[in-house]
């Protein structure tokens, strides 16, 4: 029996994309047997204040980063949309385009799952997609706030079922201790954190003088 098509969605500011994002993408693709993983850079994030680096540069860096990764593509819809980037709008658009059949899987680090109850219309997300989360740093996949705990209790499964949406699963990845905040701080100090960024992304940052303390971005 062939598996229902599975499309993973990895949303983020990617400001800039770093090795933690790539490890998360690879782990999700393999653990969840995704046919495709879409990186979805936010336009104007409603939860994060911007670094001053625009969506066009963030998208360009994601494209460079995932070029060697089979099955990974960039979905630019949130960056093109006017106003704040809400995941529910993205899911509704994707369902209108792709129809009800494929499984959509929101891929999240545990820091994001833990604050899911602050997301716009979060109680509707599972109608349109599954959620797959992995441990990130100290943010545990247990002991959630009541609203998230209720969702996990009702929708948690050991593995993704053969359904297009509606379940929450956890998957494992080897920890990669990096955040974009830390990367930006290093770059602002004039450092070149080559172990935290794919070479093509570091090269892009150099050429476009992004994240520098002198404000040249
Ligand atoms: P910032 O430091 O600016 O908040 P970030 O490094 O958290 O950024 P985002 O673009 O906000 O990066 O993250 C997008 C997604 O990737 C989120 O689901 C987040 O949990 C996940 N993620 C980011 N870094 C890692 C990492 N090192 N390991 C696992 N997941 C990660």
JSON list of C-alpha atoms and ligand atoms in Angstrom, two decimals:
[
{"chain": "A", "resi": 1, "resn": "UNK", "atom": "CA", "xyz": [0.00, 0.00, 0.00]},
{"chain": "A", "resi": 2, "resn": "UNK", "atom": "CA", "xyz": [1.45, 3.39, -0.87]},
{"chain": "A", "resi": 3, "resn": "UNK", "atom": "CA", "xyz": [1.66, 5.97, 1.86]},
{"chain": "A", "resi": 4, "resn": "UNK", "atom": "CA", "xyz": [-0.56, 9.05, 1.74]},
{"chain": "A", "resi": 5, "resn": "UNK", "atom": "CA", "xyz": [1.58, 11.99, 0.56]},
{"chain": "A", "resi": 6, "resn": "UNK", "atom": "CA", "xyz": [3.14, 13.75, 3.55]},
{"chain": "A", "resi": 7, "resn": "UNK", "atom": "CA", "xyz": [4.18, 17.38, 3.35]},
{"chain": "A", "resi": 8, "resn": "UNK", "atom": "CA", "xyz": [6.10, 18.86, 6.26]},
{"chain": "A", "resi": 9, "resn": "UNK", "atom": "CA", "xyz": [6.02, 22.58, 7.02]},
{"chain": "A", "resi": 10, "resn": "UNK", "atom": "CA", "xyz": [8.89, 24.16, 8.92]},
{"chain": "A", "resi": 11, "resn": "UNK", "atom": "CA", "xyz": [7.98, 27.73, 9.72]},
{"chain": "A", "resi": 12, "resn": "UNK", "atom": "CA", "xyz": [10.38, 30.23, 11.22]},
{"chain": "A", "resi": 13, "resn": "UNK", "atom": "CA", "xyz": [11.98, 33.60, 10.91]},
{"chain": "A", "resi": 14, "resn": "UNK", "atom": "CA", "xyz": [15.24, 31.99, 9.71]},
{"chain": "A", "resi": 15, "resn": "UNK", "atom": "CA", "xyz": [17.05, 35.16, 10.72]},
{"chain": "A", "resi": 16, "resn": "UNK", "atom": "CA", "xyz": [19.41, 33.62, 9.65]},
{"chain": "A", "resi": 17, "resn": "UNK", "atom": "CA", "xyz": [18.88, 29.93, 8.84]},
{"chain": "A", "resi": 18, "resn": "UNK", "atom": "CA", "xyz": [21.42, 27.87, 10.81]},
{"chain": "A", "resi": 19, "resn": "UNK", "atom": "CA", "xyz": [22.61, 24.28, 11.30]},
{"chain": "A", "resi": 20, "resn": "UNK", "atom": "CA", "xyz": [19.92, 23.66, 13.95]},
{"chain": "A", "resi": 21, "resn": "UNK", "atom": "CA", "xyz": [17.19, 24.29, 11.37]},
{"chain": "A", "resi": 22, "resn": "UNK", "atom": "CA", "xyz": [18.88, 21.96, 8.89]},
{"chain": "A", "resi": 23, "resn": "UNK", "atom": "CA", "xyz": [19.29, 19.21, 11.48]},
{"chain": "A", "resi": 24, "resn": "UNK", "atom": "CA", "xyz": [15.64, 19.62, 12.48]},
{"chain": "A", "resi": 25, "resn": "UNK", "atom": "CA", "xyz": [14.56, 19.39, 8.84]},
{"chain": "A", "resi": 26, "resn": "UNK", "atom": "CA", "xyz": [16.62, 16.27, 8.17]},
{"chain": "A", "resi": 27, "resn": "UNK", "atom": "CA", "xyz": [15.45, 14.56, 11.36]},
{"chain": "A", "resi": 28, "resn": "UNK", "atom": "CA", "xyz": [11.79, 15.36, 10.63]},
{"chain": "A", "resi": 29, "resn": "UNK", "atom": "CA", "xyz": [12.03, 14.27, 7.00]},
{"chain": "A", "resi": 30, "resn": "UNK", "atom": "CA", "xyz": [13.51, 10.92, 7.99]},
{"chain": "A", "resi": 31, "resn": "UNK", "atom": "CA", "xyz": [11.57, 10.20, 11.20]},
{"chain": "A", "resi": 32, "resn": "UNK", "atom": "CA", "xyz": [8.18, 11.19, 9.76]},
{"chain": "A", "resi": 33, "resn": "UNK", "atom": "CA", "xyz": [8.86, 9.82, 6.25]},
{"chain": "A", "resi": 34, "resn": "UNK", "atom": "CA", "xyz": [7.97, 13.13, 4.64]},
{"chain": "A", "resi": 35, "resn": "UNK", "atom": "CA", "xyz": [7.73, 13.29, 0.85]},
{"chain": "A", "resi": 36, "resn": "UNK", "atom": "CA", "xyz": [8.52, 16.98, 0.94]},
{"chain": "A", "resi": 37, "resn": "UNK", "atom": "CA", "xyz": [9.57, 19.48, 3.59]},
{"chain": "A", "resi": 38, "resn": "UNK", "atom": "CA", "xyz": [8.70, 23.11, 2.97]},
{"chain": "A", "resi": 39, "resn": "UNK", "atom": "CA", "xyz": [10.63, 25.81, 4.79]},
{"chain": "A", "resi": 40, "resn": "UNK", "atom": "CA", "xyz": [8.15, 28.64, 5.32]},
{"chain": "A", "resi": 41, "resn": "UNK", "atom": "CA", "xyz": [9.93, 31.90, 6.23]},
{"chain": "A", "resi": 42, "resn": "UNK", "atom": "CA", "xyz": [7.67, 34.37, 7.99]},
{"chain": "A", "resi": 43, "resn": "UNK", "atom": "CA", "xyz": [6.96, 37.74, 6.50]},
{"chain": "A", "resi": 44, "resn": "UNK", "atom": "CA", "xyz": [6.50, 40.08, 9.39]},
{"chain": "A", "resi": 45, "resn": "UNK", "atom": "CA", "xyz": [6.55, 37.81, 12.45]},
{"chain": "A", "resi": 46, "resn": "UNK", "atom": "CA", "xyz": [3.88, 38.83, 14.96]},
{"chain": "A", "resi": 47, "resn": "UNK", "atom": "CA", "xyz": [5.79, 37.27, 17.86]},
{"chain": "A", "resi": 48, "resn": "UNK", "atom": "CA", "xyz": [9.37, 38.40, 17.18]},
{"chain": "A", "resi": 49, "resn": "UNK", "atom": "CA", "xyz": [10.86, 41.83, 16.70]},
{"chain": "A", "resi": 50, "resn": "UNK", "atom": "CA", "xyz": [12.93, 42.01, 13.55]},
{"chain": "A", "resi": 51, "resn": "UNK", "atom": "CA", "xyz": [16.70, 42.15, 13.16]},
{"chain": "A", "resi": 52, "resn": "UNK", "atom": "CA", "xyz": [16.33, 44.55, 10.26]},
{"chain": "A", "resi": 53, "resn": "UNK", "atom": "CA", "xyz": [17.17, 41.84, 7.71]},
{"chain": "A", "resi": 54, "resn": "UNK", "atom": "CA", "xyz": [14.34, 41.62, 5.20]},
{"chain": "A", "resi": 55, "resn": "UNK", "atom": "CA", "xyz": [12.39, 38.62, 3.95]},
{"chain": "A", "resi": 56, "resn": "UNK", "atom": "CA", "xyz": [14.18, 38.63, 0.57]},
{"chain": "A", "resi": 57, "resn": "UNK", "atom": "CA", "xyz": [17.57, 38.08, 2.25]},
{"chain": "A", "resi": 58, "resn": "UNK", "atom": "CA", "xyz": [16.18, 35.50, 4.70]},
{"chain": "A", "resi": 59, "resn": "UNK", "atom": "CA", "xyz": [14.61, 33.57, 1.81]},
{"chain": "A", "resi": 60, "resn": "UNK", "atom": "CA", "xyz": [17.79, 33.77, -0.27]},
{"chain": "A", "resi": 61, "resn": "UNK", "atom": "CA", "xyz": [19.76, 32.30, 2.64]},
{"chain": "A", "resi": 62, "resn": "UNK", "atom": "CA", "xyz": [17.26, 29.46, 3.14]},
{"chain": "A", "resi": 63, "resn": "UNK", "atom": "CA", "xyz": [17.49, 28.62, -0.58]},
{"chain": "A", "resi": 64, "resn": "UNK", "atom": "CA", "xyz": [21.28, 28.43, -0.36]},
{"chain": "A", "resi": 65, "resn": "UNK", "atom": "CA", "xyz": [21.13, 26.34, 2.81]},
{"chain": "A", "resi": 66, "resn": "UNK", "atom": "CA", "xyz": [18.72, 23.70, 1.52]},
{"chain": "A", "resi": 67, "resn": "UNK", "atom": "CA", "xyz": [20.11, 23.41, -2.01]},
{"chain": "A", "resi": 68, "resn": "UNK", "atom": "CA", "xyz": [21.97, 20.19, -1.07]},
{"chain": "A", "resi": 69, "resn": "UNK", "atom": "CA", "xyz": [19.00, 18.71, 0.85]},
{"chain": "A", "resi": 70, "resn": "UNK", "atom": "CA", "xyz": [16.77, 16.36, -1.17]},
{"chain": "A", "resi": 71, "resn": "UNK", "atom": "CA", "xyz": [13.05, 16.88, -0.62]},
{"chain": "A", "resi": 72, "resn": "UNK", "atom": "CA", "xyz": [13.43, 20.36, 0.88]},
{"chain": "A", "resi": 73, "resn": "UNK", "atom": "CA", "xyz": [11.94, 23.45, -0.80]},
{"chain": "A", "resi": 74, "resn": "UNK", "atom": "CA", "xyz": [11.12, 27.04, 0.19]},
{"chain": "A", "resi": 75, "resn": "UNK", "atom": "CA", "xyz": [7.50, 28.16, 0.34]},
{"chain": "A", "resi": 76, "resn": "UNK", "atom": "CA", "xyz": [7.45, 31.95, 0.06]},
{"chain": "A", "resi": 77, "resn": "UNK", "atom": "CA", "xyz": [3.75, 32.53, 0.69]},
{"chain": "A", "resi": 78, "resn": "UNK", "atom": "CA", "xyz": [4.05, 34.05, 4.17]},
{"chain": "A", "resi": 79, "resn": "UNK", "atom": "CA", "xyz": [6.71, 36.50, 3.08]},
{"chain": "A", "resi": 80, "resn": "UNK", "atom": "CA", "xyz": [4.53, 37.58, 0.14]},
{"chain": "A", "resi": 81, "resn": "UNK", "atom": "CA", "xyz": [1.40, 38.00, 2.25]},
{"chain": "A", "resi": 82, "resn": "UNK", "atom": "CA", "xyz": [0.61, 41.47, 3.56]},
{"chain": "A", "resi": 83, "resn": "UNK", "atom": "CA", "xyz": [0.25, 41.74, 7.34]},
{"chain": "A", "resi": 84, "resn": "UNK", "atom": "CA", "xyz": [1.39, 39.34, 10.06]},
{"chain": "A", "resi": 85, "resn": "UNK", "atom": "CA", "xyz": [2.25, 35.71, 9.30]},
{"chain": "A", "resi": 86, "resn": "UNK", "atom": "CA", "xyz": [-0.32, 33.40, 10.80]},
{"chain": "A", "resi": 87, "resn": "UNK", "atom": "CA", "xyz": [0.15, 29.65, 10.38]},
{"chain": "A", "resi": 88, "resn": "UNK", "atom": "CA", "xyz": [-3.61, 29.05, 10.21]},
{"chain": "A", "resi": 89, "resn": "UNK", "atom": "CA", "xyz": [-3.80, 31.21, 7.05]},
{"chain": "A", "resi": 90, "resn": "UNK", "atom": "CA", "xyz": [-0.98, 29.20, 5.50]},
{"chain": "A", "resi": 91, "resn": "UNK", "atom": "CA", "xyz": [-2.74, 25.92, 6.25]},
{"chain": "A", "resi": 92, "resn": "UNK", "atom": "CA", "xyz": [-6.03, 27.16, 4.79]},
{"chain": "A", "resi": 93, "resn": "UNK", "atom": "CA", "xyz": [-4.26, 28.30, 1.62]},
{"chain": "A", "resi": 94, "resn": "UNK", "atom": "CA", "xyz": [-2.42, 24.99, 1.29]},
{"chain": "A", "resi": 95, "resn": "UNK", "atom": "CA", "xyz": [-5.63, 23.00, 1.74]},
{"chain": "A", "resi": 96, "resn": "UNK", "atom": "CA", "xyz": [-7.31, 25.14, -0.95]},
{"chain": "A", "resi": 97, "resn": "UNK", "atom": "CA", "xyz": [-4.40, 24.38, -3.29]},
{"chain": "A", "resi": 98, "resn": "UNK", "atom": "CA", "xyz": [-3.63, 20.75, -2.46]},
{"chain": "A", "resi": 99, "resn": "UNK", "atom": "CA", "xyz": [-7.08, 19.49, -1.50]},
{"chain": "A", "resi": 100, "resn": "UNK", "atom": "CA", "xyz": [-7.98, 17.30, 1.49]},
{"chain": "A", "resi": 101, "resn": "UNK", "atom": "CA", "xyz": [-5.85, 14.22, 0.69]},
{"chain": "A", "resi": 102, "resn": "UNK", "atom": "CA", "xyz": [-2.21, 14.92, 1.57]},
{"chain": "A", "resi": 103, "resn": "UNK", "atom": "CA", "xyz": [-1.09, 14.89, 5.17]},
{"chain": "A", "resi": 104, "resn": "UNK", "atom": "CA", "xyz": [0.24, 18.27, 6.26]},
{"chain": "A", "resi": 105, "resn": "UNK", "atom": "CA", "xyz": [2.66, 18.15, 9.19]},
{"chain": "A", "resi": 106, "resn": "UNK", "atom": "CA", "xyz": [3.71, 21.23, 11.16]},
{"chain": "A", "resi": 107, "resn": "UNK", "atom": "CA", "xyz": [7.26, 20.57, 12.33]},
{"chain": "A", "resi": 108, "resn": "UNK", "atom": "CA", "xyz": [8.17, 22.37, 15.57]},
{"chain": "A", "resi": 109, "resn": "UNK", "atom": "CA", "xyz": [10.88, 22.58, 18.16]},
{"chain": "A", "resi": 110, "resn": "UNK", "atom": "CA", "xyz": [9.61, 22.09, 21.70]},
{"chain": "A", "resi": 111, "resn": "UNK", "atom": "CA", "xyz": [9.98, 25.82, 22.44]},
{"chain": "A", "resi": 112, "resn": "UNK", "atom": "CA", "xyz": [7.31, 26.46, 19.82]},
{"chain": "A", "resi": 113, "resn": "UNK", "atom": "CA", "xyz": [5.01, 23.65, 20.94]},
{"chain": "A", "resi": 114, "resn": "UNK", "atom": "CA", "xyz": [5.16, 24.97, 24.49]},
{"chain": "A", "resi": 115, "resn": "UNK", "atom": "CA", "xyz": [3.72, 28.32, 23.43]},
{"chain": "A", "resi": 116, "resn": "UNK", "atom": "CA", "xyz": [1.24, 26.94, 20.92]},
{"chain": "A", "resi": 117, "resn": "UNK", "atom": "CA", "xyz": [-1.67, 28.34, 22.92]},
{"chain": "A", "resi": 118, "resn": "UNK", "atom": "CA", "xyz": [-0.49, 31.87, 22.07]},
{"chain": "A", "resi": 119, "resn": "UNK", "atom": "CA", "xyz": [-0.78, 31.20, 18.31]},
{"chain": "A", "resi": 120, "resn": "UNK", "atom": "CA", "xyz": [-3.61, 32.83, 16.40]},
{"chain": "A", "resi": 121, "resn": "UNK", "atom": "CA", "xyz": [-6.59, 30.40, 16.18]},
{"chain": "A", "resi": 122, "resn": "UNK", "atom": "CA", "xyz": [-4.39, 27.61, 17.56]},
{"chain": "A", "resi": 123, "resn": "UNK", "atom": "CA", "xyz": [-7.42, 25.44, 18.31]},
{"chain": "A", "resi": 124, "resn": "UNK", "atom": "CA", "xyz": [-8.09, 25.14, 14.55]},
{"chain": "A", "resi": 125, "resn": "UNK", "atom": "CA", "xyz": [-4.61, 24.05, 13.47]},
{"chain": "A", "resi": 126, "resn": "UNK", "atom": "CA", "xyz": [-5.17, 20.31, 13.96]},
{"chain": "A", "resi": 127, "resn": "UNK", "atom": "CA", "xyz": [-8.23, 20.38, 11.70]},
{"chain": "A", "resi": 128, "resn": "UNK", "atom": "CA", "xyz": [-5.88, 21.04, 8.81]},
{"chain": "A", "resi": 129, "resn": "UNK", "atom": "CA", "xyz": [-2.55, 19.50, 9.84]},
{"chain": "A", "resi": 130, "resn": "UNK", "atom": "CA", "xyz": [-0.70, 17.21, 12.22]},
{"chain": "A", "resi": 131, "resn": "UNK", "atom": "CA", "xyz": [1.87, 18.62, 14.59]},
{"chain": "A", "resi": 132, "resn": "UNK", "atom": "CA", "xyz": [5.27, 16.91, 15.01]},
{"chain": "A", "resi": 133, "resn": "UNK", "atom": "CA", "xyz": [7.56, 18.25, 17.72]},
{"chain": "A", "resi": 134, "resn": "UNK", "atom": "CA", "xyz": [11.06, 17.45, 18.93]},
{"chain": "A", "resi": 135, "resn": "UNK", "atom": "CA", "xyz": [12.99, 18.44, 22.02]},
{"chain": "A", "resi": 136, "resn": "UNK", "atom": "CA", "xyz": [14.98, 21.66, 21.67]},
{"chain": "A", "resi": 137, "resn": "UNK", "atom": "CA", "xyz": [17.43, 22.61, 24.37]},
{"chain": "A", "resi": 138, "resn": "UNK", "atom": "CA", "xyz": [15.89, 22.77, 27.85]},
{"chain": "A", "resi": 139, "resn": "UNK", "atom": "CA", "xyz": [12.29, 23.04, 26.60]},
{"chain": "A", "resi": 140, "resn": "UNK", "atom": "CA", "xyz": [10.72, 19.78, 27.68]},
{"chain": "A", "resi": 141, "resn": "UNK", "atom": "CA", "xyz": [8.11, 17.78, 25.78]},
{"chain": "A", "resi": 142, "resn": "UNK", "atom": "CA", "xyz": [6.11, 17.39, 28.98]},
{"chain": "A", "resi": 143, "resn": "UNK", "atom": "CA", "xyz": [4.65, 19.56, 31.71]},
{"chain": "A", "resi": 144, "resn": "UNK", "atom": "CA", "xyz": [2.91, 21.91, 29.28]},
{"chain": "A", "resi": 145, "resn": "UNK", "atom": "CA", "xyz": [0.55, 24.73, 30.18]},
{"chain": "A", "resi": 146, "resn": "UNK", "atom": "CA", "xyz": [-3.03, 23.46, 30.55]},
{"chain": "A", "resi": 147, "resn": "UNK", "atom": "CA", "xyz": [-4.24, 24.43, 27.06]},
{"chain": "A", "resi": 148, "resn": "UNK", "atom": "CA", "xyz": [-1.35, 22.64, 25.33]},
{"chain": "A", "resi": 149, "resn": "UNK", "atom": "CA", "xyz": [-1.57, 19.70, 27.77]},
{"chain": "A", "resi": 150, "resn": "UNK", "atom": "CA", "xyz": [-5.22, 19.26, 26.84]},
{"chain": "A", "resi": 151, "resn": "UNK", "atom": "CA", "xyz": [-4.38, 19.22, 23.14]},
{"chain": "A", "resi": 152, "resn": "UNK", "atom": "CA", "xyz": [-1.56, 16.70, 23.64]},
{"chain": "A", "resi": 153, "resn": "UNK", "atom": "CA", "xyz": [-3.77, 14.47, 25.78]},
{"chain": "A", "resi": 154, "resn": "UNK", "atom": "CA", "xyz": [-6.53, 14.48, 23.17]},
{"chain": "A", "resi": 155, "resn": "UNK", "atom": "CA", "xyz": [-4.42, 14.28, 20.01]},
{"chain": "A", "resi": 156, "resn": "UNK", "atom": "CA", "xyz": [-1.11, 12.69, 21.04]},
{"chain": "A", "resi": 157, "resn": "UNK", "atom": "CA", "xyz": [-0.17, 9.50, 19.12]},
{"chain": "A", "resi": 158, "resn": "UNK", "atom": "CA", "xyz": [2.93, 7.27, 19.03]},
{"chain": "A", "resi": 159, "resn": "UNK", "atom": "CA", "xyz": [3.23, 7.67, 15.28]},
{"chain": "A", "resi": 160, "resn": "UNK", "atom": "CA", "xyz": [1.53, 9.60, 12.49]},
{"chain": "A", "resi": 161, "resn": "UNK", "atom": "CA", "xyz": [-1.65, 7.78, 11.50]},
{"chain": "A", "resi": 162, "resn": "UNK", "atom": "CA", "xyz": [-2.79, 7.46, 7.89]},
{"chain": "A", "resi": 163, "resn": "UNK", "atom": "CA", "xyz": [-4.87, 10.63, 8.13]},
{"chain": "A", "resi": 164, "resn": "UNK", "atom": "CA", "xyz": [-4.41, 14.08, 6.60]},
{"chain": "A", "resi": 165, "resn": "UNK", "atom": "CA", "xyz": [-4.48, 15.94, 9.93]},
{"chain": "A", "resi": 166, "resn": "UNK", "atom": "CA", "xyz": [-5.42, 15.80, 13.59]},
{"chain": "A", "resi": 167, "resn": "UNK", "atom": "CA", "xyz": [-2.55, 14.19, 15.54]},
{"chain": "A", "resi": 168, "resn": "UNK", "atom": "CA", "xyz": [0.38, 15.34, 17.65]},
{"chain": "A", "resi": 169, "resn": "UNK", "atom": "CA", "xyz": [3.53, 13.21, 17.58]},
{"chain": "A", "resi": 170, "resn": "UNK", "atom": "CA", "xyz": [7.01, 13.59, 19.02]},
{"chain": "A", "resi": 171, "resn": "UNK", "atom": "CA", "xyz": [10.19, 12.58, 17.22]},
{"chain": "A", "resi": 172, "resn": "UNK", "atom": "CA", "xyz": [13.84, 12.46, 18.21]},
{"chain": "A", "resi": 173, "resn": "UNK", "atom": "CA", "xyz": [16.78, 14.44, 16.91]},
{"chain": "A", "resi": 174, "resn": "UNK", "atom": "CA", "xyz": [20.34, 14.70, 18.17]},
{"chain": "A", "resi": 175, "resn": "UNK", "atom": "CA", "xyz": [20.50, 18.08, 19.96]},
{"chain": "A", "resi": 176, "resn": "UNK", "atom": "CA", "xyz": [22.12, 20.96, 18.10]},
{"chain": "A", "resi": 177, "resn": "UNK", "atom": "CA", "xyz": [22.75, 23.84, 20.49]},
{"chain": "A", "resi": 178, "resn": "UNK", "atom": "CA", "xyz": [22.27, 26.91, 18.32]},
{"chain": "A", "resi": 179, "resn": "UNK", "atom": "CA", "xyz": [19.77, 29.74, 18.00]},
{"chain": "A", "resi": 180, "resn": "UNK", "atom": "CA", "xyz": [19.53, 32.53, 15.46]},
{"chain": "A", "resi": 181, "resn": "UNK", "atom": "CA", "xyz": [19.73, 34.99, 18.36]},
{"chain": "A", "resi": 182, "resn": "UNK", "atom": "CA", "xyz": [23.16, 33.62, 19.32]},
{"chain": "A", "resi": 183, "resn": "UNK", "atom": "CA", "xyz": [24.30, 33.62, 15.69]},
{"chain": "A", "resi": 184, "resn": "UNK", "atom": "CA", "xyz": [23.25, 37.28, 15.28]},
{"chain": "A", "resi": 185, "resn": "UNK", "atom": "CA", "xyz": [25.11, 38.24, 18.46]},
{"chain": "A", "resi": 186, "resn": "UNK", "atom": "CA", "xyz": [28.31, 36.57, 17.22]},
{"chain": "A", "resi": 187, "resn": "UNK", "atom": "CA", "xyz": [28.04, 38.22, 13.81]},
{"chain": "A", "resi": 188, "resn": "UNK", "atom": "CA", "xyz": [27.42, 41.62, 15.43]},
{"chain": "A", "resi": 189, "resn": "UNK", "atom": "CA", "xyz": [30.70, 41.16, 17.33]},
{"chain": "A", "resi": 190, "resn": "UNK", "atom": "CA", "xyz": [32.48, 40.59, 14.04]},
{"chain": "A", "resi": 191, "resn": "UNK", "atom": "CA", "xyz": [32.86, 36.83, 14.50]},
{"chain": "A", "resi": 192, "resn": "UNK", "atom": "CA", "xyz": [32.33, 34.26, 11.73]},
{"chain": "A", "resi": 193, "resn": "UNK", "atom": "CA", "xyz": [30.55, 31.28, 13.37]},
{"chain": "A", "resi": 194, "resn": "UNK", "atom": "CA", "xyz": [31.37, 28.81, 10.60]},
{"chain": "A", "resi": 195, "resn": "UNK", "atom": "CA", "xyz": [30.33, 25.81, 12.74]},
{"chain": "A", "resi": 196, "resn": "UNK", "atom": "CA", "xyz": [26.81, 27.26, 13.18]},
{"chain": "A", "resi": 197, "resn": "UNK", "atom": "CA", "xyz": [26.04, 28.32, 9.60]},
{"chain": "A", "resi": 198, "resn": "UNK", "atom": "CA", "xyz": [26.18, 26.51, 6.27]},
{"chain": "A", "resi": 199, "resn": "UNK", "atom": "CA", "xyz": [29.17, 27.86, 4.26]},
{"chain": "A", "resi": 200, "resn": "UNK", "atom": "CA", "xyz": [26.97, 29.36, 1.52]},
{"chain": "A", "resi": 201, "resn": "UNK", "atom": "CA", "xyz": [24.94, 31.26, 4.14]},
{"chain": "A", "resi": 202, "resn": "UNK", "atom": "CA", "xyz": [28.03, 32.64, 5.84]},
{"chain": "A", "resi": 203, "resn": "UNK", "atom": "CA", "xyz": [29.33, 33.71, 2.44]},
{"chain": "A", "resi": 204, "resn": "UNK", "atom": "CA", "xyz": [26.00, 35.46, 1.68]},
{"chain": "A", "resi": 205, "resn": "UNK", "atom": "CA", "xyz": [26.10, 37.27, 5.04]},
{"chain": "A", "resi": 206, "resn": "UNK", "atom": "CA", "xyz": [29.66, 38.43, 4.32]},
{"chain": "A", "resi": 207, "resn": "UNK", "atom": "CA", "xyz": [28.86, 39.63, 0.82]},
{"chain": "A", "resi": 208, "resn": "UNK", "atom": "CA", "xyz": [25.72, 41.50, 1.87]},
{"chain": "A", "resi": 209, "resn": "UNK", "atom": "CA", "xyz": [27.21, 42.77, 5.14]},
{"chain": "A", "resi": 210, "resn": "UNK", "atom": "CA", "xyz": [24.23, 41.51, 7.16]},
{"chain": "A", "resi": 211, "resn": "UNK", "atom": "CA", "xyz": [23.90, 41.49, 10.99]},
{"chain": "A", "resi": 212, "resn": "UNK", "atom": "CA", "xyz": [26.86, 43.78, 11.50]},
{"chain": "A", "resi": 213, "resn": "UNK", "atom": "CA", "xyz": [27.00, 46.04, 14.52]},
{"chain": "A", "resi": 214, "resn": "UNK", "atom": "CA", "xyz": [27.82, 49.02, 12.32]},
{"chain": "A", "resi": 215, "resn": "UNK", "atom": "CA", "xyz": [24.31, 48.79, 10.88]},
{"chain": "A", "resi": 216, "resn": "UNK", "atom": "CA", "xyz": [25.48, 48.26, 7.32]},
{"chain": "A", "resi": 217, "resn": "UNK", "atom": "CA", "xyz": [22.69, 45.69, 6.69]},
{"chain": "B", "resi": 1, "resn": "LIG", "atom": "P1", "xyz": [15.61, 33.16, 17.28]},
{"chain": "B", "resi": 1, "resn": "LIG", "atom": "O1", "xyz": [16.84, 32.84, 18.07]},
{"chain": "B", "resi": 1, "resn": "LIG", "atom": "O2", "xyz": [15.70, 34.39, 16.42]},
{"chain": "B", "resi": 1, "resn": "LIG", "atom": "O3", "xyz": [14.36, 33.12, 18.15]},
{"chain": "B", "resi": 1, "resn": "LIG", "atom": "P2", "xyz": [15.49, 30.43, 16.26]},
{"chain": "B", "resi": 1, "resn": "LIG", "atom": "O4", "xyz": [16.91, 29.97, 16.22]},
{"chain": "B", "resi": 1, "resn": "LIG", "atom": "O5", "xyz": [14.62, 29.97, 17.39]},
{"chain": "B", "resi": 1, "resn": "LIG", "atom": "O6", "xyz": [15.44, 32.02, 16.18]},
{"chain": "B", "resi": 1, "resn": "LIG", "atom": "P3", "xyz": [13.35, 30.17, 14.33]},
{"chain": "B", "resi": 1, "resn": "LIG", "atom": "O7", "xyz": [13.46, 30.60, 12.91]},
{"chain": "B", "resi": 1, "resn": "LIG", "atom": "O8", "xyz": [12.49, 30.98, 15.20]},
{"chain": "B", "resi": 1, "resn": "LIG", "atom": "O9", "xyz": [14.87, 30.05, 14.88]},
{"chain": "B", "resi": 1, "resn": "LIG", "atom": "O10", "xyz": [12.95, 28.65, 14.45]},
{"chain": "B", "resi": 1, "resn": "LIG", "atom": "C1", "xyz": [12.14, 27.98, 13.52]},
{"chain": "B", "resi": 1, "resn": "LIG", "atom": "C2", "xyz": [11.85, 26.57, 14.02]},
{"chain": "B", "resi": 1, "resn": "LIG", "atom": "O11", "xyz": [13.07, 25.86, 14.18]},
{"chain": "B", "resi": 1, "resn": "LIG", "atom": "C3", "xyz": [11.16, 26.53, 15.40]},
{"chain": "B", "resi": 1, "resn": "LIG", "atom": "O12", "xyz": [10.20, 25.48, 15.39]},
{"chain": "B", "resi": 1, "resn": "LIG", "atom": "C4", "xyz": [12.30, 26.20, 16.35]},
{"chain": "B", "resi": 1, "resn": "LIG", "atom": "O13", "xyz": [11.85, 25.50, 17.49]},
{"chain": "B", "resi": 1, "resn": "LIG", "atom": "C5", "xyz": [13.18, 25.32, 15.48]},
{"chain": "B", "resi": 1, "resn": "LIG", "atom": "N1", "xyz": [14.59, 25.37, 15.85]},
{"chain": "B", "resi": 1, "resn": "LIG", "atom": "C6", "xyz": [15.40, 26.44, 15.77]},
{"chain": "B", "resi": 1, "resn": "LIG", "atom": "N2", "xyz": [16.64, 26.13, 16.19]},
{"chain": "B", "resi": 1, "resn": "LIG", "atom": "C7", "xyz": [16.60, 24.81, 16.55]},
{"chain": "B", "resi": 1, "resn": "LIG", "atom": "C8", "xyz": [17.58, 23.91, 17.09]},
{"chain": "B", "resi": 1, "resn": "LIG", "atom": "N3", "xyz": [18.81, 24.28, 17.36]},
{"chain": "B", "resi": 1, "resn": "LIG", "atom": "N4", "xyz": [17.19, 22.62, 17.32]},
{"chain": "B", "resi": 1, "resn": "LIG", "atom": "C9", "xyz": [15.90, 22.24, 17.07]},
{"chain": "B", "resi": 1, "resn": "LIG", "atom": "N5", "xyz": [14.94, 23.05, 16.58]},
{"chain": "B", "resi": 1, "resn": "LIG", "atom": "C10", "xyz": [15.28, 24.32, 16.32]}
]
